[in-house]
Amino acid sequence: MMRILGIDPGSRLTGYGIIEELPGGYKYVASGSIRVKAAYFPDRLKQIFDSLLEVVELYQPEQMAIEQVFMHKNADSALKLGQARGAAICAVHTAGLPVFEYAARQVKQAVVGKGGADKLQVQHMVKILLCIQGELQIDASDALGLCVCHAHYQQTALRLQQGVFR
């Protein structure tokens, strides 16, 4: 059994999700959003950092998955996203967790079955895979999607290492 933390970083809204990988499936543990209110950008980064340290302390994940950097149309937005992502990685790494990165297409492929899926399709499949009833915010579903993707890749790596395929 392994507990995985997924993070969907943003400079104003950072989503997180936690699942447990069990034999034969996954168990939803928690998800939510860190709503950053500070106007001064370095204060926002510190709020992301501090909030994720609290999430790690509360839920005790063993590994973390985060989306790889991709280029936005707006360079300023891409830089801010990259800095928020850096704050998230530093918080989790400070807590001693290994960090794994996945491209958005990898996450969509693992969760939906096609790399070009939209956010609503990811959200829908995450709710089905994790048996979540009710509302689920998009940023939290993206974070949970990262958890599922990481679990898939870890299972495959383990099978390759053991030479076992079923």
PDB file of C-alpha atoms in Angstrom:
ATOM      1  CA  MET A   1       0.000   0.000   0.000  1.00  0.00           C
ATOM      2  CA  MET A   2       1.327   3.416  -0.949  1.00  0.00           C
ATOM      3  CA  ARG A   3      -0.091   6.879  -0.296  1.00  0.00           C
ATOM      4  CA  ILE A   4       0.384   9.327  -3.185  1.00  0.00           C
ATOM      5  CA  LEU A   5       0.027  13.116  -3.195  1.00  0.00           C
ATOM      6  CA  GLY A   6      -0.797  14.808  -6.490  1.00  0.00           C
ATOM      7  CA  ILE A   7      -0.388  18.550  -6.938  1.00  0.00           C
ATOM      8  CA  ASP A   8      -1.893  20.786  -9.618  1.00  0.00           C
ATOM      9  CA  PRO A   9       0.044  24.019  -9.037  1.00  0.00           C
ATOM     10  CA  GLY A  10      -1.178  27.530  -9.668  1.00  0.00           C
ATOM     11  CA  SER A  11      -0.209  30.948  -8.345  1.00  0.00           C
ATOM     12  CA  ARG A  12      -3.786  31.671  -7.163  1.00  0.00           C
ATOM     13  CA  LEU A  13      -5.250  28.175  -6.814  1.00  0.00           C
ATOM     14  CA  THR A  14      -3.248  25.022  -6.149  1.00  0.00           C
ATOM     15  CA  GLY A  15      -5.112  21.731  -6.155  1.00  0.00           C
ATOM     16  CA  TYR A  16      -4.045  18.679  -4.223  1.00  0.00           C
ATOM     17  CA  GLY A  17      -5.273  15.116  -4.024  1.00  0.00           C
ATOM     18  CA  ILE A  18      -4.284  12.071  -2.040  1.00  0.00           C
ATOM     19  CA  ILE A  19      -4.989   8.440  -2.858  1.00  0.00           C
ATOM     20  CA  GLU A  20      -3.864   5.116  -1.485  1.00  0.00           C
ATOM     21  CA  GLU A  21      -2.810   2.489  -3.944  1.00  0.00           C
ATOM     22  CA  LEU A  22      -4.218  -0.825  -2.797  1.00  0.00           C
ATOM     23  CA  PRO A  23      -3.909  -4.319  -4.253  1.00  0.00           C
ATOM     24  CA  GLY A  24      -6.299  -4.234  -7.191  1.00  0.00           C
ATOM     25  CA  GLY A  25      -7.272  -0.575  -7.035  1.00  0.00           C
ATOM     26  CA  TYR A  26      -7.181   2.839  -5.448  1.00  0.00           C
ATOM     27  CA  LYS A  27      -8.779   4.472  -2.454  1.00  0.00           C
ATOM     28  CA  TYR A  28      -9.635   8.154  -2.340  1.00  0.00           C
ATOM     29  CA  VAL A  29      -8.210   9.787   0.799  1.00  0.00           C
ATOM     30  CA  ALA A  30      -8.646  13.542   0.396  1.00  0.00           C
ATOM     31  CA  SER A  31      -8.525  16.451  -2.012  1.00  0.00           C
ATOM     32  CA  GLY A  32      -8.848  20.190  -1.922  1.00  0.00           C
ATOM     33  CA  SER A  33      -7.540  23.520  -3.024  1.00  0.00           C
ATOM     34  CA  ILE A  34      -5.159  26.033  -1.597  1.00  0.00           C
ATOM     35  CA  ARG A  35      -6.663  29.427  -2.377  1.00  0.00           C
ATOM     36  CA  VAL A  36      -3.853  31.957  -2.303  1.00  0.00           C
ATOM     37  CA  LYS A  37      -5.017  35.374  -1.192  1.00  0.00           C
ATOM     38  CA  ALA A  38      -1.789  37.361  -0.885  1.00  0.00           C
ATOM     39  CA  ALA A  39      -1.268  40.188  -3.356  1.00  0.00           C
ATOM     40  CA  TYR A  40       2.541  40.202  -3.103  1.00  0.00           C
ATOM     41  CA  PHE A  41       3.810  37.332  -5.261  1.00  0.00           C
ATOM     42  CA  PRO A  42       6.541  36.077  -2.883  1.00  0.00           C
ATOM     43  CA  ASP A  43       3.872  35.883  -0.148  1.00  0.00           C
ATOM     44  CA  ARG A  44       1.762  33.709  -2.474  1.00  0.00           C
ATOM     45  CA  LEU A  45       4.670  31.326  -2.976  1.00  0.00           C
ATOM     46  CA  LYS A  46       5.207  31.112   0.782  1.00  0.00           C
ATOM     47  CA  GLN A  47       1.516  30.393   1.323  1.00  0.00           C
ATOM     48  CA  ILE A  48       1.676  27.528  -1.216  1.00  0.00           C
ATOM     49  CA  PHE A  49       4.832  26.203   0.457  1.00  0.00           C
ATOM     50  CA  ASP A  50       3.424  26.396   4.002  1.00  0.00           C
ATOM     51  CA  SER A  51       0.015  24.982   3.056  1.00  0.00           C
ATOM     52  CA  LEU A  52       1.533  21.974   1.295  1.00  0.00           C
ATOM     53  CA  LEU A  53       3.757  21.275   4.285  1.00  0.00           C
ATOM     54  CA  GLU A  54       0.546  21.127   6.362  1.00  0.00           C
ATOM     55  CA  VAL A  55      -1.076  18.762   3.845  1.00  0.00           C
ATOM     56  CA  VAL A  56       1.967  16.478   3.969  1.00  0.00           C
ATOM     57  CA  GLU A  57       2.015  16.532   7.765  1.00  0.00           C
ATOM     58  CA  LEU A  58      -1.711  15.789   7.991  1.00  0.00           C
ATOM     59  CA  TYR A  59      -1.968  12.998   5.382  1.00  0.00           C
ATOM     60  CA  GLN A  60       1.552  11.511   5.463  1.00  0.00           C
ATOM     61  CA  PRO A  61       1.952  10.685   1.737  1.00  0.00           C
ATOM     62  CA  GLU A  62       4.957   8.660   0.656  1.00  0.00           C
ATOM     63  CA  GLN A  63       5.392  10.040  -2.876  1.00  0.00           C
ATOM     64  CA  MET A  64       4.347  13.102  -4.847  1.00  0.00           C
ATOM     65  CA  ALA A  65       3.337  13.534  -8.488  1.00  0.00           C
ATOM     66  CA  ILE A  66       3.237  16.894 -10.247  1.00  0.00           C
ATOM     67  CA  GLU A  67       2.716  17.992 -13.830  1.00  0.00           C
ATOM     68  CA  GLN A  68       5.780  18.853 -15.910  1.00  0.00           C
ATOM     69  CA  VAL A  69       6.211  22.415 -17.084  1.00  0.00           C
ATOM     70  CA  PHE A  70       4.603  23.311 -20.384  1.00  0.00           C
ATOM     71  CA  MET A  71       4.672  26.583 -22.287  1.00  0.00           C
ATOM     72  CA  HIS A  72       1.682  28.875 -22.012  1.00  0.00           C
ATOM     73  CA  LYS A  73       0.769  31.434 -24.644  1.00  0.00           C
ATOM     74  CA  ASN A  74       1.503  34.105 -22.065  1.00  0.00           C
ATOM     75  CA  ALA A  75       5.141  34.043 -20.893  1.00  0.00           C
ATOM     76  CA  ASP A  76       4.323  35.891 -17.652  1.00  0.00           C
ATOM     77  CA  SER A  77       1.704  33.263 -16.750  1.00  0.00           C
ATOM     78  CA  ALA A  78       4.162  30.477 -17.524  1.00  0.00           C
ATOM     79  CA  LEU A  79       6.789  32.023 -15.260  1.00  0.00           C
ATOM     80  CA  LYS A  80       4.331  32.420 -12.385  1.00  0.00           C
ATOM     81  CA  LEU A  81       3.107  28.857 -12.823  1.00  0.00           C
ATOM     82  CA  GLY A  82       6.693  27.635 -12.830  1.00  0.00           C
ATOM     83  CA  GLN A  83       7.424  29.489  -9.614  1.00  0.00           C
ATOM     84  CA  ALA A  84       4.279  28.125  -7.925  1.00  0.00           C
ATOM     85  CA  ARG A  85       5.314  24.663  -9.080  1.00  0.00           C
ATOM     86  CA  GLY A  86       8.789  25.255  -7.622  1.00  0.00           C
ATOM     87  CA  ALA A  87       7.304  26.268  -4.253  1.00  0.00           C
ATOM     88  CA  ALA A  88       5.206  23.082  -4.252  1.00  0.00           C
ATOM     89  CA  ILE A  89       8.165  20.861  -5.137  1.00  0.00           C
ATOM     90  CA  CYS A  90      10.374  22.485  -2.480  1.00  0.00           C
ATOM     91  CA  ALA A  91       7.715  22.041   0.221  1.00  0.00           C
ATOM     92  CA  VAL A  92       7.250  18.368  -0.516  1.00  0.00           C
ATOM     93  CA  HIS A  93      10.950  17.716  -1.015  1.00  0.00           C
ATOM     94  CA  THR A  94      11.682  19.466   2.297  1.00  0.00           C
ATOM     95  CA  ALA A  95       9.337  16.944   3.913  1.00  0.00           C
ATOM     96  CA  GLY A  96      11.466  14.145   2.410  1.00  0.00           C
ATOM     97  CA  LEU A  97       9.116  12.891  -0.299  1.00  0.00           C
ATOM     98  CA  PRO A  98      10.393  11.809  -3.699  1.00  0.00           C
ATOM     99  CA  VAL A  99       8.960  13.901  -6.548  1.00  0.00           C
ATOM    100  CA  PHE A 100       7.758  12.422  -9.842  1.00  0.00           C
ATOM    101  CA  GLU A 101       6.816  14.528 -12.865  1.00  0.00           C
ATOM    102  CA  TYR A 102       4.393  13.712 -15.672  1.00  0.00           C
ATOM    103  CA  ALA A 103       3.404  15.483 -18.862  1.00  0.00           C
ATOM    104  CA  ALA A 104      -0.249  16.523 -19.133  1.00  0.00           C
ATOM    105  CA  ARG A 105      -0.726  14.099 -22.034  1.00  0.00           C
ATOM    106  CA  GLN A 106       0.586  11.215 -19.899  1.00  0.00           C
ATOM    107  CA  VAL A 107      -1.937  12.012 -17.160  1.00  0.00           C
ATOM    108  CA  LYS A 108      -4.826  12.248 -19.621  1.00  0.00           C
ATOM    109  CA  GLN A 109      -3.758   8.996 -21.285  1.00  0.00           C
ATOM    110  CA  ALA A 110      -3.532   7.163 -17.955  1.00  0.00           C
ATOM    111  CA  VAL A 111      -6.863   8.451 -16.639  1.00  0.00           C
ATOM    112  CA  VAL A 112      -9.070   8.808 -19.732  1.00  0.00           C
ATOM    113  CA  GLY A 113      -7.310   6.674 -22.318  1.00  0.00           C
ATOM    114  CA  LYS A 114      -6.495   9.503 -24.714  1.00  0.00           C
ATOM    115  CA  GLY A 115      -3.863  12.198 -24.402  1.00  0.00           C
ATOM    116  CA  GLY A 116      -6.057  14.901 -25.881  1.00  0.00           C
ATOM    117  CA  ALA A 117      -8.837  14.605 -23.282  1.00  0.00           C
ATOM    118  CA  ASP A 118     -10.237  17.788 -21.770  1.00  0.00           C
ATOM    119  CA  LYS A 119     -10.414  18.661 -18.071  1.00  0.00           C
ATOM    120  CA  LEU A 120     -14.058  17.634 -17.730  1.00  0.00           C
ATOM    121  CA  GLN A 121     -13.285  14.160 -19.106  1.00  0.00           C
ATOM    122  CA  VAL A 122     -10.426  13.817 -16.602  1.00  0.00           C
ATOM    123  CA  GLN A 123     -12.715  14.987 -13.810  1.00  0.00           C
ATOM    124  CA  HIS A 124     -15.406  12.478 -14.814  1.00  0.00           C
ATOM    125  CA  MET A 125     -13.009   9.524 -14.973  1.00  0.00           C
ATOM    126  CA  VAL A 126     -11.304  10.451 -11.693  1.00  0.00           C
ATOM    127  CA  LYS A 127     -14.692  10.405  -9.974  1.00  0.00           C
ATOM    128  CA  ILE A 128     -15.444   6.971 -11.469  1.00  0.00           C
ATOM    129  CA  LEU A 129     -12.012   5.457 -10.739  1.00  0.00           C
ATOM    130  CA  LEU A 130     -11.991   6.706  -7.143  1.00  0.00           C
ATOM    131  CA  CYS A 131     -15.738   6.249  -6.452  1.00  0.00           C
ATOM    132  CA  ILE A 132     -16.201   9.914  -5.562  1.00  0.00           C
ATOM    133  CA  GLN A 133     -19.784  11.072  -5.126  1.00  0.00           C
ATOM    134  CA  GLY A 134     -20.802  14.717  -5.444  1.00  0.00           C
ATOM    135  CA  GLU A 135     -18.824  17.715  -6.578  1.00  0.00           C
ATOM    136  CA  LEU A 136     -15.111  17.696  -7.271  1.00  0.00           C
ATOM    137  CA  GLN A 137     -13.259  20.868  -8.195  1.00  0.00           C
ATOM    138  CA  ILE A 138     -11.307  20.812 -11.458  1.00  0.00           C
ATOM    139  CA  ASP A 139      -7.961  21.594  -9.808  1.00  0.00           C
ATOM    140  CA  ALA A 140      -8.514  18.807  -7.253  1.00  0.00           C
ATOM    141  CA  SER A 141      -9.520  16.334  -9.992  1.00  0.00           C
ATOM    142  CA  ASP A 142      -6.376  17.232 -11.942  1.00  0.00           C
ATOM    143  CA  ALA A 143      -4.303  16.559  -8.816  1.00  0.00           C
ATOM    144  CA  LEU A 144      -6.059  13.224  -8.263  1.00  0.00           C
ATOM    145  CA  GLY A 145      -5.468  12.408 -11.933  1.00  0.00           C
ATOM    146  CA  LEU A 146      -1.754  12.874 -11.303  1.00  0.00           C
ATOM    147  CA  CYS A 147      -2.016  10.393  -8.419  1.00  0.00           C
ATOM    148  CA  VAL A 148      -3.697   7.800 -10.639  1.00  0.00           C
ATOM    149  CA  CYS A 149      -1.152   8.367 -13.416  1.00  0.00           C
ATOM    150  CA  HIS A 150       1.733   7.942 -10.981  1.00  0.00           C
ATOM    151  CA  ALA A 151       0.234   4.745  -9.589  1.00  0.00           C
ATOM    152  CA  HIS A 152      -0.094   3.336 -13.128  1.00  0.00           C
ATOM    153  CA  TYR A 153       3.501   4.169 -13.983  1.00  0.00           C
ATOM    154  CA  GLN A 154       4.796   2.767 -10.687  1.00  0.00           C
ATOM    155  CA  GLN A 155       2.908  -0.505 -11.243  1.00  0.00           C
ATOM    156  CA  THR A 156       4.373  -0.806 -14.723  1.00  0.00           C
ATOM    157  CA  ALA A 157       7.893  -0.068 -13.469  1.00  0.00           C
ATOM    158  CA  LEU A 158       7.515  -2.690 -10.740  1.00  0.00           C
ATOM    159  CA  ARG A 159       6.306  -5.305 -13.225  1.00  0.00           C
ATOM    160  CA  LEU A 160       9.221  -4.549 -15.522  1.00  0.00           C
ATOM    161  CA  GLN A 161      11.628  -4.841 -12.628  1.00  0.00           C
ATOM    162  CA  GLN A 162      10.124  -8.174 -11.562  1.00  0.00           C
ATOM    163  CA  GLY A 163       9.660  -9.421 -15.111  1.00  0.00           C
ATOM    164  CA  VAL A 164       5.990 -10.070 -14.341  1.00  0.00           C
ATOM    165  CA  PHE A 165       3.128  -9.153 -16.665  1.00  0.00           C
ATOM    166  CA  ARG A 166      -0.473 -10.210 -16.219  1.00  0.00           C
TER     167      ARG A 166
END
